[in-house]
GROMACS .gro file of C-alpha atoms in nm:
model
  321
    1UNK     CA    1  -0.946   0.211  -0.822
    2UNK     CA    2  -1.005  -0.100  -0.606
    3UNK     CA    3  -1.114  -0.005  -0.257
    4UNK     CA    4  -1.009   0.357  -0.287
    5UNK     CA    5  -1.282   0.600  -0.186
    6UNK     CA    6  -1.345   0.857  -0.457
    7UNK     CA    7  -1.366   1.216  -0.339
    8UNK     CA    8  -1.688   1.376  -0.452
    9UNK     CA    9  -1.771   1.741  -0.505
   10UNK     CA   10  -2.124   1.809  -0.380
   11UNK     CA   11  -2.324   2.129  -0.327
   12UNK     CA   12  -2.306   2.264   0.025
   13UNK     CA   13  -2.611   2.351   0.232
   14UNK     CA   14  -2.642   2.719   0.307
   15UNK     CA   15  -2.277   2.808   0.262
   16UNK     CA   16  -2.281   2.991  -0.070
   17UNK     CA   17  -1.990   2.883  -0.286
   18UNK     CA   18  -1.831   2.643  -0.037
   19UNK     CA   19  -1.795   2.288  -0.166
   20UNK     CA   20  -1.763   1.962   0.023
   21UNK     CA   21  -1.495   1.706  -0.055
   22UNK     CA   22  -1.587   1.361   0.079
   23UNK     CA   23  -1.785   1.538   0.350
   24UNK     CA   24  -1.506   1.780   0.440
   25UNK     CA   25  -1.501   2.150   0.347
   26UNK     CA   26  -1.263   2.258   0.074
   27UNK     CA   27  -1.130   2.590   0.193
   28UNK     CA   28  -0.904   2.711  -0.085
   29UNK     CA   29  -0.646   2.740   0.193
   30UNK     CA   30  -0.316   2.905   0.108
   31UNK     CA   31  -0.126   2.718   0.381
   32UNK     CA   32  -0.085   2.346   0.424
   33UNK     CA   33  -0.273   2.120   0.661
   34UNK     CA   34  -0.031   2.009   0.933
   35UNK     CA   35   0.047   1.652   1.030
   36UNK     CA   36   0.121   1.492   0.695
   37UNK     CA   37   0.397   1.273   0.838
   38UNK     CA   38   0.172   1.141   1.113
   39UNK     CA   39  -0.101   1.066   0.860
   40UNK     CA   40   0.141   0.879   0.633
   41UNK     CA   41   0.274   0.684   0.930
   42UNK     CA   42  -0.083   0.591   1.028
   43UNK     CA   43  -0.148   0.469   0.673
   44UNK     CA   44   0.168   0.256   0.685
   45UNK     CA   45   0.064   0.106   1.017
   46UNK     CA   46  -0.291   0.038   0.900
   47UNK     CA   47  -0.180  -0.254   0.685
   48UNK     CA   48  -0.342  -0.119   0.370
   49UNK     CA   49  -0.151  -0.078   0.044
   50UNK     CA   50  -0.092   0.292  -0.014
   51UNK     CA   51  -0.143   0.379  -0.380
   52UNK     CA   52   0.037   0.706  -0.457
   53UNK     CA   53   0.029   0.826  -0.819
   54UNK     CA   54   0.304   1.065  -0.922
   55UNK     CA   55   0.265   1.438  -0.951
   56UNK     CA   56   0.508   1.667  -1.131
   57UNK     CA   57   0.348   1.992  -1.012
   58UNK     CA   58   0.074   2.115  -0.775
   59UNK     CA   59  -0.202   2.091  -1.036
   60UNK     CA   60  -0.125   1.723  -1.096
   61UNK     CA   61  -0.120   1.671  -0.718
   62UNK     CA   62  -0.466   1.824  -0.684
   63UNK     CA   63  -0.595   1.591  -0.952
   64UNK     CA   64  -0.446   1.294  -0.764
   65UNK     CA   65  -0.624   1.409  -0.450
   66UNK     CA   66  -0.952   1.467  -0.635
   67UNK     CA   67  -0.937   1.110  -0.768
   68UNK     CA   68  -0.945   0.979  -0.411
   69UNK     CA   69  -0.594   0.850  -0.354
   70UNK     CA   70  -0.463   0.846   0.005
   71UNK     CA   71  -0.120   0.992  -0.082
   72UNK     CA   72   0.067   1.156  -0.368
   73UNK     CA   73   0.421   1.091  -0.487
   74UNK     CA   74   0.641   1.379  -0.601
   75UNK     CA   75   0.830   1.225  -0.891
   76UNK     CA   76   1.187   1.335  -0.949
   77UNK     CA   77   1.165   1.228  -1.314
   78UNK     CA   78   0.853   1.437  -1.365
   79UNK     CA   79   0.987   1.730  -1.164
   80UNK     CA   80   1.297   1.748  -1.381
   81UNK     CA   81   1.084   1.729  -1.697
   82UNK     CA   82   0.838   1.994  -1.575
   83UNK     CA   83   1.081   2.232  -1.407
   84UNK     CA   84   1.366   2.241  -1.658
   85UNK     CA   85   1.242   2.028  -1.949
   86UNK     CA   86   1.532   1.788  -1.910
   87UNK     CA   87   1.575   1.417  -1.820
   88UNK     CA   88   1.623   1.285  -1.470
   89UNK     CA   89   2.003   1.273  -1.464
   90UNK     CA   90   2.080   1.468  -1.146
   91UNK     CA   91   2.050   1.820  -1.286
   92UNK     CA   92   1.820   1.956  -1.015
   93UNK     CA   93   1.958   2.073  -0.682
   94UNK     CA   94   1.825   1.985  -0.338
   95UNK     CA   95   1.675   2.330  -0.290
   96UNK     CA   96   1.493   2.311  -0.624
   97UNK     CA   97   1.351   1.968  -0.541
   98UNK     CA   98   1.248   2.063  -0.187
   99UNK     CA   99   1.083   2.381  -0.315
  100UNK     CA  100   0.884   2.179  -0.567
  101UNK     CA  101   0.781   1.936  -0.294
  102UNK     CA  102   0.672   2.226  -0.077
  103UNK     CA  103   0.449   2.372  -0.347
  104UNK     CA  104   0.281   2.033  -0.384
  105UNK     CA  105   0.241   1.987  -0.008
  106UNK     CA  106   0.090   2.335   0.021
  107UNK     CA  107  -0.201   2.256  -0.208
  108UNK     CA  108  -0.322   1.910  -0.103
  109UNK     CA  109  -0.452   1.758   0.220
  110UNK     CA  110  -0.312   1.410   0.151
  111UNK     CA  111   0.043   1.317   0.256
  112UNK     CA  112   0.325   1.376   0.008
  113UNK     CA  113   0.601   1.119  -0.045
  114UNK     CA  114   0.892   1.284  -0.224
  115UNK     CA  115   1.196   1.180  -0.421
  116UNK     CA  116   1.510   1.310  -0.250
  117UNK     CA  117   1.755   1.150  -0.495
  118UNK     CA  118   2.086   1.064  -0.326
  119UNK     CA  119   2.032   1.300  -0.034
  120UNK     CA  120   2.253   1.540  -0.233
  121UNK     CA  121   2.587   1.447  -0.085
  122UNK     CA  122   2.739   1.291   0.225
  123UNK     CA  123   2.565   1.238   0.562
  124UNK     CA  124   2.598   1.607   0.647
  125UNK     CA  125   2.416   1.697   0.325
  126UNK     CA  126   2.154   1.434   0.404
  127UNK     CA  127   2.089   1.600   0.740
  128UNK     CA  128   2.021   1.929   0.564
  129UNK     CA  129   1.808   1.755   0.302
  130UNK     CA  130   1.583   1.596   0.564
  131UNK     CA  131   1.540   1.935   0.733
  132UNK     CA  132   1.452   2.105   0.406
  133UNK     CA  133   1.194   1.844   0.306
  134UNK     CA  134   1.040   1.841   0.654
  135UNK     CA  135   1.014   2.220   0.646
  136UNK     CA  136   0.847   2.189   0.307
  137UNK     CA  137   0.565   1.988   0.462
  138UNK     CA  138   0.652   1.654   0.306
  139UNK     CA  139   0.545   1.337   0.491
  140UNK     CA  140   0.831   1.114   0.382
  141UNK     CA  141   1.123   1.086   0.140
  142UNK     CA  142   1.329   0.820  -0.029
  143UNK     CA  143   1.705   0.846  -0.070
  144UNK     CA  144   1.909   0.616  -0.291
  145UNK     CA  145   2.254   0.464  -0.309
  146UNK     CA  146   2.355   0.586  -0.654
  147UNK     CA  147   2.673   0.775  -0.726
  148UNK     CA  148   2.602   1.142  -0.792
  149UNK     CA  149   2.500   1.268  -1.037
  150UNK     CA  150   2.230   1.003  -1.030
  151UNK     CA  151   2.010   0.876  -1.312
  152UNK     CA  152   1.651   0.765  -1.334
  153UNK     CA  153   1.638   0.416  -1.187
  154UNK     CA  154   1.526   0.266  -1.517
  155UNK     CA  155   1.805   0.416  -1.728
  156UNK     CA  156   2.130   0.247  -1.820
  157UNK     CA  157   2.471   0.340  -1.681
  158UNK     CA  158   2.394   0.367  -1.310
  159UNK     CA  159   2.666   0.336  -1.046
  160UNK     CA  160   2.624   0.279  -0.672
  161UNK     CA  161   2.822   0.395  -0.371
  162UNK     CA  162   2.951   0.156  -0.106
  163UNK     CA  163   2.686  -0.011   0.106
  164UNK     CA  164   2.841   0.109   0.433
  165UNK     CA  165   2.849   0.465   0.301
  166UNK     CA  166   2.480   0.446   0.218
  167UNK     CA  167   2.396   0.291   0.554
  168UNK     CA  168   2.563   0.591   0.720
  169UNK     CA  169   2.345   0.824   0.510
  170UNK     CA  170   2.034   0.634   0.620
  171UNK     CA  171   2.136   0.665   0.986
  172UNK     CA  172   2.195   1.037   0.937
  173UNK     CA  173   1.851   1.078   0.780
  174UNK     CA  174   1.678   0.890   1.062
  175UNK     CA  175   1.858   1.086   1.332
  176UNK     CA  176   1.809   1.421   1.159
  177UNK     CA  177   1.429   1.420   1.141
  178UNK     CA  178   1.252   1.655   1.378
  179UNK     CA  179   0.926   1.459   1.355
  180UNK     CA  180   0.958   1.095   1.461
  181UNK     CA  181   0.670   1.012   1.224
  182UNK     CA  182   0.857   1.143   0.917
  183UNK     CA  183   0.906   0.839   0.695
  184UNK     CA  184   1.254   0.753   0.568
  185UNK     CA  185   1.254   0.515   0.271
  186UNK     CA  186   1.589   0.367   0.168
  187UNK     CA  187   1.621   0.289  -0.201
  188UNK     CA  188   1.883   0.068  -0.357
  189UNK     CA  189   1.968   0.076  -0.727
  190UNK     CA  190   2.214  -0.211  -0.690
  191UNK     CA  191   2.003  -0.465  -0.881
  192UNK     CA  192   2.124  -0.320  -1.213
  193UNK     CA  193   2.486  -0.297  -1.099
  194UNK     CA  194   2.556  -0.586  -0.860
  195UNK     CA  195   2.263  -0.824  -0.908
  196UNK     CA  196   1.958  -0.913  -0.702
  197UNK     CA  197   2.129  -1.086  -0.409
  198UNK     CA  198   2.356  -0.790  -0.344
  199UNK     CA  199   2.061  -0.553  -0.374
  200UNK     CA  200   1.873  -0.753  -0.111
  201UNK     CA  201   2.177  -0.757   0.115
  202UNK     CA  202   2.210  -0.381   0.083
  203UNK     CA  203   1.841  -0.342   0.167
  204UNK     CA  204   1.896  -0.548   0.485
  205UNK     CA  205   2.179  -0.314   0.585
  206UNK     CA  206   1.966  -0.007   0.522
  207UNK     CA  207   1.681  -0.150   0.727
  208UNK     CA  208   1.925  -0.220   1.011
  209UNK     CA  209   2.042   0.142   0.983
  210UNK     CA  210   1.688   0.254   1.065
  211UNK     CA  211   1.499   0.292   0.737
  212UNK     CA  212   1.123   0.278   0.788
  213UNK     CA  213   1.061   0.126   0.445
  214UNK     CA  214   1.266  -0.022   0.162
  215UNK     CA  215   1.260   0.048  -0.211
  216UNK     CA  216   1.442  -0.211  -0.427
  217UNK     CA  217   1.454  -0.040  -0.763
  218UNK     CA  218   1.436  -0.181  -1.118
  219UNK     CA  219   1.354  -0.546  -1.053
  220UNK     CA  220   1.335  -0.715  -1.390
  221UNK     CA  221   1.080  -0.995  -1.348
  222UNK     CA  222   0.776  -1.085  -1.144
  223UNK     CA  223   0.983  -1.362  -0.988
  224UNK     CA  224   1.226  -1.099  -0.857
  225UNK     CA  225   0.937  -0.887  -0.731
  226UNK     CA  226   0.818  -1.191  -0.538
  227UNK     CA  227   1.165  -1.281  -0.411
  228UNK     CA  228   1.220  -0.928  -0.279
  229UNK     CA  229   0.889  -0.940  -0.092
  230UNK     CA  230   0.968  -1.280   0.060
  231UNK     CA  231   1.309  -1.155   0.175
  232UNK     CA  232   1.145  -0.890   0.397
  233UNK     CA  233   0.835  -1.031   0.567
  234UNK     CA  234   0.661  -0.764   0.771
  235UNK     CA  235   0.885  -0.485   0.641
  236UNK     CA  236   0.712  -0.201   0.450
  237UNK     CA  237   0.824  -0.221   0.087
  238UNK     CA  238   0.772   0.034  -0.190
  239UNK     CA  239   0.702  -0.090  -0.543
  240UNK     CA  240   0.780   0.140  -0.834
  241UNK     CA  241   0.523   0.069  -1.108
  242UNK     CA  242   0.750   0.246  -1.356
  243UNK     CA  243   0.551   0.305  -1.672
  244UNK     CA  244   0.757   0.155  -1.954
  245UNK     CA  245   1.055   0.085  -1.729
  246UNK     CA  246   1.258  -0.228  -1.659
  247UNK     CA  247   1.014  -0.373  -1.407
  248UNK     CA  248   0.725  -0.563  -1.566
  249UNK     CA  249   0.368  -0.451  -1.489
  250UNK     CA  250   0.224  -0.635  -1.188
  251UNK     CA  251  -0.138  -0.603  -1.078
  252UNK     CA  252  -0.219  -0.409  -0.764
  253UNK     CA  253  -0.398  -0.715  -0.627
  254UNK     CA  254  -0.081  -0.924  -0.668
  255UNK     CA  255   0.139  -0.659  -0.510
  256UNK     CA  256  -0.098  -0.638  -0.215
  257UNK     CA  257  -0.093  -1.017  -0.185
  258UNK     CA  258   0.288  -1.013  -0.180
  259UNK     CA  259   0.284  -0.752   0.097
  260UNK     CA  260   0.401  -0.436  -0.078
  261UNK     CA  261   0.281  -0.142   0.131
  262UNK     CA  262   0.341   0.153  -0.103
  263UNK     CA  263   0.285   0.145  -0.479
  264UNK     CA  264   0.382   0.449  -0.683
  265UNK     CA  265   0.291   0.525  -1.044
  266UNK     CA  266   0.548   0.798  -1.104
  267UNK     CA  267   0.484   0.928  -1.455
  268UNK     CA  268   0.130   0.832  -1.560
  269UNK     CA  269   0.016   1.191  -1.512
  270UNK     CA  270   0.322   1.329  -1.690
  271UNK     CA  271   0.276   1.104  -1.994
  272UNK     CA  272  -0.099   1.172  -2.005
  273UNK     CA  273  -0.045   1.548  -1.987
  274UNK     CA  274   0.216   1.530  -2.263
  275UNK     CA  275  -0.020   1.337  -2.490
  276UNK     CA  276  -0.308   1.576  -2.425
  277UNK     CA  277  -0.098   1.886  -2.487
  278UNK     CA  278   0.043   1.739  -2.807
  279UNK     CA  279  -0.310   1.669  -2.928
  280UNK     CA  280  -0.445   2.018  -2.868
  281UNK     CA  281  -0.132   2.183  -3.006
  282UNK     CA  282  -0.159   1.965  -3.315
  283UNK     CA  283  -0.518   2.080  -3.360
  284UNK     CA  284  -0.412   2.446  -3.335
  285UNK     CA  285  -0.133   2.384  -3.588
  286UNK     CA  286  -0.375   2.215  -3.831
  287UNK     CA  287  -0.681   2.433  -3.792
  288UNK     CA  288  -0.556   2.762  -3.658
  289UNK     CA  289  -0.764   2.736  -3.337
  290UNK     CA  290  -0.836   2.471  -3.069
  291UNK     CA  291  -1.213   2.495  -3.130
  292UNK     CA  292  -1.253   2.134  -3.250
  293UNK     CA  293  -1.077   2.001  -2.938
  294UNK     CA  294  -1.268   2.201  -2.678
  295UNK     CA  295  -1.551   1.950  -2.641
  296UNK     CA  296  -1.312   1.706  -2.477
  297UNK     CA  297  -1.165   1.960  -2.236
  298UNK     CA  298  -1.291   2.107  -1.908
  299UNK     CA  299  -1.463   2.440  -1.955
  300UNK     CA  300  -1.297   2.752  -1.822
  301UNK     CA  301  -1.559   2.772  -1.549
  302UNK     CA  302  -1.513   2.410  -1.444
  303UNK     CA  303  -1.138   2.456  -1.428
  304UNK     CA  304  -1.137   2.770  -1.213
  305UNK     CA  305  -1.390   2.606  -0.981
  306UNK     CA  306  -1.157   2.307  -0.948
  307UNK     CA  307  -0.853   2.517  -0.855
  308UNK     CA  308  -1.050   2.698  -0.587
  309UNK     CA  309  -1.181   3.029  -0.723
  310UNK     CA  310  -1.520   3.001  -0.544
  311UNK     CA  311  -1.344   2.960  -0.209
  312UNK     CA  312  -1.115   3.254  -0.285
  313UNK     CA  313  -1.418   3.471  -0.363
  314UNK     CA  314  -1.588   3.360  -0.043
  315UNK     CA  315  -1.278   3.453   0.156
  316UNK     CA  316  -1.262   3.790  -0.018
  317UNK     CA  317  -1.621   3.859   0.085
  318UNK     CA  318  -1.561   3.738   0.440
  319UNK     CA  319  -1.264   3.969   0.491
  320UNK     CA  320  -1.379   4.262   0.279
  321UNK     CA  321  -1.351   4.605   0.439
   0.00000   0.00000   0.00000
């Protein structure tokens, strides 16, 4: 976890079932904490590397927060898998993705960075997309220069739109935001289509169009990771630590040294959840019950405490008539 501060659940003093999370009360709130965009912007300006594991649903996001990370990434790959059980090939609509992002933002106090695919159309569609994600409580989004319907950045067969067309979409996104702190990340998938030099040139254009941060997707060697960082000194860069993807694994220490400011781990939670569910389902299929697997699982009581039942009960008592 490096220098990340782990959030700790500790008993409260004289407050019944209320818990403390890193010294702050956990309220079981049903509405989001405001100001996520400003908090993400402050993190970007702090100079630290923001580590944002992926979440495919609100429960995964709460686990990311509990682990002490400063931000959470709403993965489009994981959202497609969780929401419709299908691959990330552009099947979800903007409203479905924004709604998923909103459910995640509602349940955590850390900023949410969300996948907004291609912006779902031309610059007019991008304007609406930015408004929808802002209304959902997201702190920042990335939009990409793929031809729609897009594909996961580490799949074969991608196509990209013209660089000028994408630069116009970035300008539209920047000008559409209601909150000046809302972070616009421009992603290029051109490395797989046009080569590294063209991808870097596109990234320069997108930065000139107003992008707050750049995301050069699917670099294929550590040398390319280094070259991309050296091409943009002082510019916030996002690194996609794509589990099993085209980009080789690079240590967090090395990425920090190179100057990457956001590092996402998009599908670690998704893959881990899949493995765990397969294991317990296999045990039920073999034995008829999950009894032999229960020792390695949270208890029912631990789980309902984690998702906020004590705070809900406290609120029920406070407002009882």
